[in-house]
Coordinates of C-alpha atoms in Angstrom, one line a residue:
M1 CA 82.5 114.2 94.0
R2 CA 84.3 111.4 92.2
D3 CA 83.6 107.7 92.7
C4 CA 87.3 107.1 93.4
I5 CA 90.6 108.8 93.4
V6 CA 93.9 106.8 93.1
I7 CA 96.9 108.5 94.8
G8 CA 100.1 107.5 93.0
S9 CA 101.1 106.7 89.5
G10 CA 103.5 103.7 89.8
V11 CA 102.6 100.2 88.7
A12 CA 100.0 99.6 91.4
G13 CA 98.3 103.0 91.0
L14 CA 98.1 102.9 87.3
R15 CA 96.9 99.3 87.2
A16 CA 94.2 100.1 89.8
A17 CA 93.0 103.1 87.8
I18 CA 92.9 101.2 84.5
E19 CA 90.8 98.4 86.1
L20 CA 88.5 101.0 87.7
K21 CA 88.0 102.7 84.4
R22 CA 87.2 99.3 82.8
L23 CA 84.6 98.7 85.5
G24 CA 82.9 101.9 84.7
V25 CA 84.0 103.8 87.8
D26 CA 84.5 107.6 87.6
V27 CA 88.2 107.7 88.6
A28 CA 91.1 110.2 88.6
I29 CA 94.8 109.8 89.5
F30 CA 96.7 112.3 91.7
T31 CA 100.4 112.1 91.9
K32 CA 103.2 113.9 93.6
D33 CA 105.4 114.7 90.6
K34 CA 105.0 114.1 86.9
A35 CA 103.1 110.9 86.2
S36 CA 106.2 108.9 85.1
E37 CA 108.2 109.8 88.2
S38 CA 107.9 106.8 90.5
N39 CA 109.9 103.9 91.9
T40 CA 108.5 101.8 89.1
N41 CA 110.2 103.9 86.5
Y42 CA 113.6 103.4 88.0
A43 CA 113.3 99.6 88.6
Q44 CA 116.0 97.8 86.7
G45 CA 116.0 94.1 87.5
G46 CA 112.7 92.8 86.2
I47 CA 109.4 91.1 87.1
A48 CA 109.3 87.7 88.6
V49 CA 106.5 85.5 87.1
C50 CA 105.8 81.8 86.6
L51 CA 105.7 81.6 82.8
S52 CA 108.8 79.5 82.0
K53 CA 108.4 75.8 81.2
N54 CA 111.0 75.1 83.9
D55 CA 109.0 76.9 86.6
N56 CA 105.8 76.1 88.5
F57 CA 103.6 77.8 91.1
D58 CA 104.9 75.7 94.0
L59 CA 108.5 76.7 93.3
H60 CA 107.7 80.4 93.1
I61 CA 105.6 80.2 96.3
K62 CA 108.3 78.3 98.1
D63 CA 111.1 80.8 97.1
T64 CA 108.9 83.7 98.2
L65 CA 108.1 82.1 101.6
I66 CA 111.8 81.3 102.3
A67 CA 112.9 84.8 101.5
G68 CA 110.2 86.2 103.7
A69 CA 111.8 84.4 106.7
G70 CA 108.6 82.8 108.0
L71 CA 106.6 86.0 108.2
C72 CA 104.7 85.9 104.8
N73 CA 101.0 85.6 104.6
K74 CA 100.8 82.3 102.6
K75 CA 97.4 83.2 101.1
S76 CA 98.8 86.6 99.9
V77 CA 101.7 84.8 98.3
E78 CA 99.5 82.2 96.6
I79 CA 97.4 84.9 95.1
L80 CA 100.5 86.8 93.9
V81 CA 102.0 83.8 92.2
K82 CA 98.8 82.3 90.7
E83 CA 97.2 85.5 89.4
G84 CA 100.5 87.0 88.2
P85 CA 100.9 85.2 84.9
D86 CA 97.6 86.5 83.5
K87 CA 98.5 90.1 84.6
V88 CA 101.8 89.9 82.8
K89 CA 100.3 88.4 79.7
E90 CA 97.8 91.3 79.7
L91 CA 100.7 93.7 80.0
I92 CA 102.3 92.2 77.0
D93 CA 99.0 92.5 75.1
W94 CA 99.0 96.2 75.9
G95 CA 102.4 96.6 74.2
C96 CA 105.0 95.8 76.9
Q97 CA 108.2 94.8 75.1
F98 CA 110.1 92.3 77.3
D99 CA 113.4 91.0 76.0
K100 CA 113.4 87.8 74.0
N101 CA 116.1 85.2 73.1
E102 CA 117.4 84.3 69.7
N103 CA 114.3 82.0 69.2
G104 CA 111.9 84.9 69.8
E105 CA 110.9 83.5 73.2
L106 CA 110.7 85.4 76.4
N107 CA 114.1 85.6 78.0
F108 CA 114.1 84.7 81.7
T109 CA 117.0 85.4 84.0
K110 CA 117.8 84.6 87.6
E111 CA 118.2 86.7 90.7
A112 CA 119.1 86.0 94.3
A113 CA 117.0 83.4 96.2
H114 CA 115.1 82.3 93.1
S115 CA 115.5 78.5 92.4
V116 CA 115.0 78.9 88.6
N117 CA 115.2 81.5 85.9
R118 CA 111.9 83.4 86.2
I119 CA 112.7 87.1 85.8
L120 CA 111.5 88.9 82.8
H121 CA 113.4 92.1 81.8
A122 CA 113.1 94.8 79.2
N123 CA 115.7 96.8 77.3
G124 CA 118.3 94.9 79.4
D125 CA 118.1 96.7 82.7
A126 CA 115.2 99.2 82.1
T127 CA 112.3 97.0 83.0
G128 CA 110.5 99.4 85.2
A129 CA 110.6 102.2 82.6
E130 CA 109.0 99.9 80.0
I131 CA 106.3 98.8 82.4
E132 CA 105.6 102.4 83.4
R133 CA 105.5 103.4 79.7
T134 CA 103.0 100.7 78.9
L135 CA 100.7 101.4 81.7
L136 CA 100.8 105.2 81.1
N137 CA 100.0 104.6 77.5
K138 CA 97.1 102.4 78.4
A139 CA 95.8 105.0 80.9
Q140 CA 95.9 107.7 78.3
K141 CA 94.1 105.5 75.8
E142 CA 91.4 104.9 78.4
S143 CA 91.2 108.7 78.9
I144 CA 92.0 108.5 82.6
E145 CA 92.4 111.9 84.3
I146 CA 95.9 112.3 85.7
N147 CA 96.6 115.2 88.0
E148 CA 100.4 115.9 88.4
H149 CA 102.3 117.7 91.1
Y150 CA 99.7 117.1 93.8
R151 CA 101.5 116.3 97.1
L152 CA 99.3 114.4 99.6
I153 CA 98.9 116.2 102.9
D154 CA 96.1 114.3 104.7
L155 CA 93.4 111.8 104.0
L156 CA 89.9 113.1 104.8
V157 CA 88.0 110.8 107.1
E158 CA 84.6 111.1 108.7
N159 CA 83.1 108.5 111.0
K160 CA 85.9 106.0 110.1
R161 CA 85.0 106.4 106.5
V162 CA 87.2 108.0 103.9
I163 CA 85.7 111.0 102.0
G164 CA 88.7 112.2 100.0
A165 CA 92.1 113.7 100.4
K166 CA 93.8 117.1 101.0
F167 CA 96.7 118.0 98.6
H168 CA 99.2 120.7 98.1
N169 CA 98.9 121.7 94.4
L170 CA 102.6 122.4 93.9
K171 CA 102.1 124.2 90.6
E172 CA 99.4 126.6 91.7
N173 CA 100.5 126.7 95.4
T174 CA 97.0 125.9 96.6
L175 CA 95.5 123.6 99.1
N176 CA 93.1 121.3 97.3
Y177 CA 90.3 119.3 99.0
I178 CA 89.4 116.5 96.6
Y179 CA 86.3 114.6 97.6
A180 CA 85.6 111.0 96.6
K181 CA 83.4 108.1 97.7
S182 CA 86.5 105.9 97.8
V183 CA 90.3 106.2 97.7
V184 CA 93.0 103.8 96.5
L185 CA 96.3 104.6 98.1
A186 CA 99.3 103.6 95.9
T187 CA 101.9 106.1 97.1
G188 CA 104.9 103.8 97.4
G189 CA 107.3 103.2 100.3
Y190 CA 109.6 105.2 102.5
A191 CA 113.1 104.3 101.6
A192 CA 114.0 107.9 100.7
I193 CA 113.9 108.8 104.4
Y194 CA 117.4 107.4 104.4
N195 CA 120.3 109.5 103.2
H196 CA 121.7 106.6 101.2
T197 CA 119.0 105.2 99.0
T198 CA 118.3 103.8 95.5
N199 CA 114.9 105.6 95.5
P200 CA 113.9 108.9 93.9
S201 CA 113.6 111.6 96.5
L202 CA 109.8 111.6 96.5
T203 CA 109.4 108.2 98.3
T204 CA 109.1 109.7 101.8
G205 CA 106.2 107.6 103.0
D206 CA 103.6 110.3 102.5
G207 CA 100.7 107.9 102.0
I208 CA 101.7 105.7 105.0
A209 CA 102.2 108.7 107.3
S210 CA 98.9 110.2 106.3
A211 CA 97.0 106.9 106.6
F212 CA 98.5 106.4 110.1
L213 CA 97.5 109.9 111.2
A214 CA 94.0 109.3 109.8
G215 CA 93.6 106.1 111.9
C216 CA 94.9 103.3 109.8
T217 CA 96.7 100.4 111.3
L218 CA 100.2 99.8 110.0
E219 CA 102.3 96.6 110.1
D220 CA 105.9 95.5 109.8
M221 CA 107.4 99.0 109.7
E222 CA 110.8 97.7 111.0
F223 CA 111.4 95.7 107.8
V224 CA 113.5 97.9 105.5
Q225 CA 115.3 96.1 102.7
F226 CA 118.8 97.4 101.8
H227 CA 119.9 96.6 98.3
P228 CA 123.4 95.2 98.6
T229 CA 124.9 97.0 95.6
A230 CA 124.4 100.7 95.1
L231 CA 127.1 102.8 93.5
N232 CA 129.3 104.4 96.1
Y233 CA 131.7 106.6 94.3
K234 CA 132.8 110.1 95.2
K235 CA 129.8 112.5 94.7
A236 CA 127.9 110.2 92.4
P237 CA 124.3 109.5 93.5
S238 CA 123.4 106.1 95.1
F239 CA 122.6 104.5 91.7
L240 CA 121.3 101.0 91.8
L241 CA 123.5 98.2 90.3
S242 CA 120.9 95.6 89.7
E243 CA 120.8 92.2 91.3
S244 CA 120.6 90.8 87.8
M245 CA 124.3 91.6 87.5
R246 CA 125.0 89.0 90.1
G247 CA 122.4 86.7 88.5
E248 CA 124.5 86.9 85.3
G249 CA 127.8 86.1 87.1
A250 CA 129.1 89.3 88.8
I251 CA 131.0 88.7 92.0
L252 CA 131.7 90.7 95.1
I253 CA 135.3 91.4 96.2
N254 CA 136.9 93.4 99.0
D255 CA 139.6 96.0 98.6
K256 CA 142.2 93.2 98.6
G257 CA 140.6 91.7 95.5
E258 CA 139.3 88.7 97.5
R259 CA 135.9 87.2 96.8
F260 CA 134.3 87.1 100.3
M261 CA 130.7 85.8 100.1
E262 CA 131.8 82.2 100.6
K263 CA 132.5 83.2 104.3
Y264 CA 128.9 84.2 104.8
S265 CA 126.6 82.0 102.7
K266 CA 126.6 78.8 100.6
Q267 CA 124.5 80.7 98.0
L268 CA 127.4 83.2 97.6
E269 CA 126.3 86.4 95.8
L270 CA 122.8 85.0 95.2
A271 CA 121.9 84.7 98.9
P272 CA 118.8 86.7 100.0
R273 CA 119.3 90.4 100.0
D274 CA 119.4 90.8 103.7
I275 CA 122.2 88.3 104.0
V276 CA 124.2 89.8 101.2
A277 CA 123.7 93.4 102.6
R278 CA 124.8 92.3 106.1
S279 CA 127.8 90.4 104.6
I280 CA 129.0 93.5 102.8
F281 CA 128.4 95.6 105.9
S282 CA 130.6 93.2 107.9
E283 CA 133.3 93.2 105.2
M284 CA 133.4 97.0 105.2
Q285 CA 133.7 97.1 109.0
N286 CA 136.4 94.5 109.1
N287 CA 138.5 96.3 106.5
L288 CA 137.6 99.8 107.7
K289 CA 136.2 100.8 104.3
D290 CA 133.0 102.4 103.2
H291 CA 132.5 100.1 100.2
V292 CA 133.4 96.8 98.5
Y293 CA 133.5 96.1 94.8
L294 CA 131.1 94.5 92.3
D295 CA 133.0 92.9 89.4
I296 CA 131.5 91.8 86.1
S297 CA 134.6 92.6 84.0
H298 CA 135.4 88.9 83.5
L299 CA 132.3 88.5 81.3
D300 CA 132.2 89.4 77.6
S301 CA 132.1 93.2 77.3
E302 CA 129.6 93.2 74.4
F303 CA 127.2 91.0 76.4
V304 CA 127.5 93.3 79.5
K305 CA 126.8 96.4 77.4
K306 CA 123.8 94.9 75.8
R307 CA 122.4 93.3 79.0
F308 CA 123.0 96.3 81.2
P309 CA 123.0 99.4 79.0
T310 CA 121.5 101.7 81.7
I311 CA 124.1 100.8 84.3
Y312 CA 126.9 100.8 81.8
H313 CA 126.2 104.3 80.6
E314 CA 125.4 105.7 84.0
C315 CA 128.7 104.5 85.4
L316 CA 130.6 105.9 82.4
K317 CA 129.3 109.4 83.4
Y318 CA 131.6 109.1 86.4
G319 CA 134.6 107.5 84.6
L320 CA 133.8 104.0 85.6
D321 CA 133.7 101.2 82.9
I322 CA 131.9 98.1 84.3
T323 CA 133.3 96.0 81.4
K324 CA 136.9 96.7 82.5
E325 CA 137.0 97.3 86.3
P326 CA 135.3 96.4 89.6
I327 CA 132.8 99.1 90.7
P328 CA 132.7 100.5 94.3
V329 CA 129.4 99.6 95.9
S330 CA 127.7 99.6 99.3
P331 CA 124.2 98.8 100.6
A332 CA 121.5 101.4 100.3
A333 CA 117.8 101.6 101.5
H334 CA 115.8 100.2 98.7
Y335 CA 112.4 98.7 99.5
T336 CA 110.1 98.8 102.5
M337 CA 108.0 95.8 103.5
G338 CA 106.0 97.7 106.1
G339 CA 103.0 99.8 105.4
V340 CA 99.2 100.2 105.7
K341 CA 97.8 96.9 106.9
T342 CA 95.4 95.3 104.4
D343 CA 93.7 92.0 103.8
V344 CA 94.2 90.2 100.5
D345 CA 91.5 92.4 98.9
C346 CA 93.5 95.5 99.8
K347 CA 90.9 96.7 102.4
T348 CA 92.2 98.8 105.3
N349 CA 90.4 99.4 108.7
I350 CA 89.0 102.6 107.3
S351 CA 85.9 102.1 105.2
G352 CA 86.3 103.0 101.5
L353 CA 90.1 103.2 101.8
F354 CA 92.2 100.6 99.9
A355 CA 95.9 100.3 99.7
C356 CA 98.2 98.5 97.2
G357 CA 101.8 98.3 96.1
E358 CA 104.7 99.3 98.3
C359 CA 102.6 101.5 100.6
A360 CA 100.5 98.5 101.7
C361 CA 101.4 95.5 103.9
N362 CA 99.4 92.4 103.0
G363 CA 102.1 90.0 104.1
V364 CA 103.2 89.0 100.6
H365 CA 106.8 89.9 101.3
G366 CA 107.1 88.9 105.0
A367 CA 110.3 90.1 106.6
N368 CA 112.3 90.3 103.3
R369 CA 111.0 90.7 99.8
L370 CA 112.0 88.2 97.2
A371 CA 113.8 90.0 94.3
S372 CA 111.5 91.3 91.5
N373 CA 108.2 90.3 93.2
S374 CA 107.3 94.0 93.7
M375 CA 106.3 94.6 90.1
L376 CA 104.1 91.6 90.2
E377 CA 102.6 92.7 93.4
G378 CA 101.7 96.1 91.9
L379 CA 99.9 94.4 88.9
V380 CA 98.1 91.8 91.0
Y381 CA 97.1 93.8 94.0
G382 CA 96.5 97.0 92.0
T383 CA 93.8 95.0 90.2
R384 CA 92.4 93.6 93.4
A385 CA 92.2 97.1 95.0
A386 CA 90.1 98.3 92.0
L387 CA 87.8 95.3 92.3
S388 CA 87.3 96.0 96.0
A389 CA 86.7 99.7 95.5
K390 CA 84.1 98.8 92.9
A391 CA 82.3 96.4 95.2
Y392 CA 82.4 99.0 98.0
L393 CA 80.9 101.7 95.8
K394 CA 78.1 99.3 94.8
G395 CA 77.2 98.6 98.4
N396 CA 77.7 102.1 99.9
K397 CA 75.9 105.1 98.4
N398 CA 77.2 108.4 99.6
S399 CA 74.2 110.5 100.6
N400 CA 76.2 113.7 101.3
P401 CA 78.2 114.5 98.2
K402 CA 80.7 117.4 98.5
N403 CA 82.3 119.7 96.0
D404 CA 86.1 120.0 95.6
E405 CA 87.7 123.1 97.2
S406 CA 90.8 125.1 96.4
I407 CA 92.4 127.6 98.8
K408 CA 95.3 129.8 97.7
L409 CA 98.3 129.6 100.0
Q410 CA 99.5 133.1 101.2
E411 CA 102.9 132.0 102.5
S412 CA 105.2 129.1 101.9
A413 CA 105.9 126.6 104.6
K414 CA 109.0 126.9 106.8
N415 CA 112.1 125.4 105.4
F416 CA 113.1 122.3 107.3
Q417 CA 115.8 121.2 104.9
T418 CA 118.7 121.2 107.3
K419 CA 116.6 119.3 109.9
I420 CA 115.5 116.8 107.3
Q421 CA 119.1 116.1 106.2
N422 CA 120.3 115.7 109.8
L423 CA 117.4 113.3 110.6
K424 CA 118.0 111.3 107.4
D425 CA 121.7 110.9 108.4
R426 CA 120.7 109.7 111.8
I427 CA 118.0 107.3 110.5
F428 CA 120.6 105.7 108.1
K429 CA 123.0 105.3 111.0
E430 CA 120.6 104.0 113.7
L431 CA 117.8 102.3 111.7
G432 CA 120.1 100.8 109.0
I433 CA 121.4 97.4 108.2
V434 CA 122.5 96.6 111.7
R435 CA 120.7 98.1 114.7
R436 CA 121.3 98.6 118.4
L437 CA 118.5 99.0 120.9
S438 CA 120.0 102.0 122.8
S439 CA 120.4 103.9 119.5
V440 CA 116.9 103.1 118.4
T441 CA 115.5 104.2 121.7
D442 CA 117.3 107.5 121.5
L443 CA 116.1 108.1 118.0
F444 CA 112.5 107.2 118.9
E445 CA 112.5 109.7 121.8
C446 CA 114.2 112.4 119.7
S447 CA 111.7 112.0 116.9
L448 CA 108.7 111.8 119.2
S449 CA 109.8 115.0 121.0
S450 CA 110.3 116.8 117.6
F451 CA 106.9 115.6 116.3
Q452 CA 105.2 117.0 119.4
T453 CA 106.4 120.5 118.5
T454 CA 105.3 120.3 114.9
K455 CA 102.1 118.2 114.7
D456 CA 99.8 121.2 115.4
S457 CA 101.7 123.7 113.2
S458 CA 99.8 124.8 110.1
S459 CA 103.1 125.9 108.5
V460 CA 105.1 122.8 109.2
D461 CA 106.8 121.3 106.2
I462 CA 104.9 118.1 105.3
D463 CA 108.1 116.3 104.3
Y464 CA 109.6 116.9 107.8
R465 CA 106.3 115.8 109.5
N466 CA 106.2 112.6 107.5
L467 CA 109.9 111.9 108.1
L468 CA 109.3 112.2 111.8
V469 CA 106.2 110.0 111.7
I470 CA 108.0 107.2 109.8
A471 CA 111.1 107.4 112.0
I472 CA 108.9 107.1 115.1
L473 CA 107.1 104.1 113.5
I474 CA 110.2 102.2 112.4
S475 CA 111.9 102.8 115.8
R476 CA 108.8 101.7 117.8
S477 CA 108.5 98.6 115.7
C478 CA 112.1 97.8 116.2
L479 CA 111.7 98.1 119.9
E480 CA 108.5 96.0 119.9
R481 CA 110.2 93.1 118.0
K482 CA 112.1 90.9 120.4
N483 CA 114.2 89.1 117.8
S484 CA 116.1 89.5 114.6
V485 CA 114.5 88.3 111.4
G486 CA 114.8 89.1 107.7
A487 CA 115.6 92.7 107.0
H488 CA 115.6 93.6 110.7
Y489 CA 118.8 92.7 112.5
C490 CA 119.5 94.0 116.0
I491 CA 122.8 93.3 117.7
D492 CA 121.0 93.1 121.1
T493 CA 118.5 90.5 119.9
P494 CA 120.3 88.4 117.3
W495 CA 118.4 85.2 117.9
P496 CA 115.9 84.0 115.3
P497 CA 112.1 84.3 116.0
T498 CA 110.3 81.6 117.9
D499 CA 106.9 82.8 116.7
K500 CA 105.4 84.3 113.6
S501 CA 104.1 87.6 115.2
H502 CA 103.8 90.9 113.5
V503 CA 104.1 94.4 114.9
S504 CA 101.0 96.5 114.3
L505 CA 100.7 100.1 115.2
N506 CA 97.8 102.6 115.3
I507 CA 97.4 106.3 116.1
K508 CA 96.1 105.3 119.5
D509 CA 99.6 104.0 120.2
L510 CA 101.1 107.4 119.3
E511 CA 98.7 109.1 121.6
K512 CA 99.9 106.8 124.4
W513 CA 103.5 107.5 123.7
I514 CA 103.0 111.2 123.8

């Protein structure tokens, strides 16, 4: 029985495991795919941090609070901003190579809703891959055990206390019961439940769904951030075209070649993401098109190739040259602000269970995440989760240690792929950028009915179960919220909030609905 297991190998999970190891804790990582396959690895834009001489804590805090539309936890934001610089400096000490200017100084760029240049980037537009590489190298140097291809099925809880987790070992086709005195959940968000998303397919809310079913309270599940500019071209995947492109001067135009953001915001292309995404959605509807265009071709071509090499080469695969022509884009599900409710020390309402990163909701992002704050959150709160787990272990001695178990699966689960795709299509349509109460109600009732038929089945596909759970939770949160704010916009309740309330949900609520 281990002291602690960390579930997830993105920035938050890796940072938590590294800190736990440094604290002398017996820790192991379990991750759904190979260790490098995470949202972190695909992140392009950068990491927001107050290290520039033109920046200060108050500015970064203010920008974050404004983007969060009044629903941020100010204490969480202050911790993020003030503890962030040391965590980034530490990352640099571990070998992270952020881009520098001609004077050899860190090169800061600007993204939407930031008042100053404070975004660090690496290899132009491959910041996430560089951070993931750095943390994986550090984890390997620390000899941290990493178990790949373990899909989380359920958290194991006894007497409101976590004792481990049940996994499907995808390589061995076994059910594995892994016991631990504490668990750090760092499984990422749920944007891949949408059919049009910038996320890898593995971000289906496994950790959040499992935590909910185990008794965890969730919060803010209605807040799903749609990135305004994902590639929308024939059969190409929904590849992210970083917000940094607009930060460097890219503009949005419609099919008539008209720049349109001036109709929607004084901040133009650098308005908060929810505003830009809804503006694009409106422009698409007004012109009966499924896309608009992102144009950076007016900038120097060599600068564009050097600043955005990943985007440049990815678009070229489909015959699109960003240095010469506008690129078709539309909003796609990108980041989820909701998740397992925690305090600023990453504690959940289940003893010994801690959550950090995108699967957690500590209020740092409010109703709409400020661009590039997610990487910083992973570093800061991954560390804090580890410190909390260490403190918990010191004060709670497990008197009934258990040995891990492995059970060979005799038959594969039912194939729910068609049902999954149909539900993803419906989720994007009815829980997307603009929502309507009647449609949300229909989806809630449909998902709830389907969940009732699968929840007790031992052969149910876990992806389908989790998809249903998350759809139920987003829908219910939408129906509970009586206004539109941040990333949640409902045609029936367009007025801004008059209070700062949050929507919290627990398994007891699900039992009432059923």
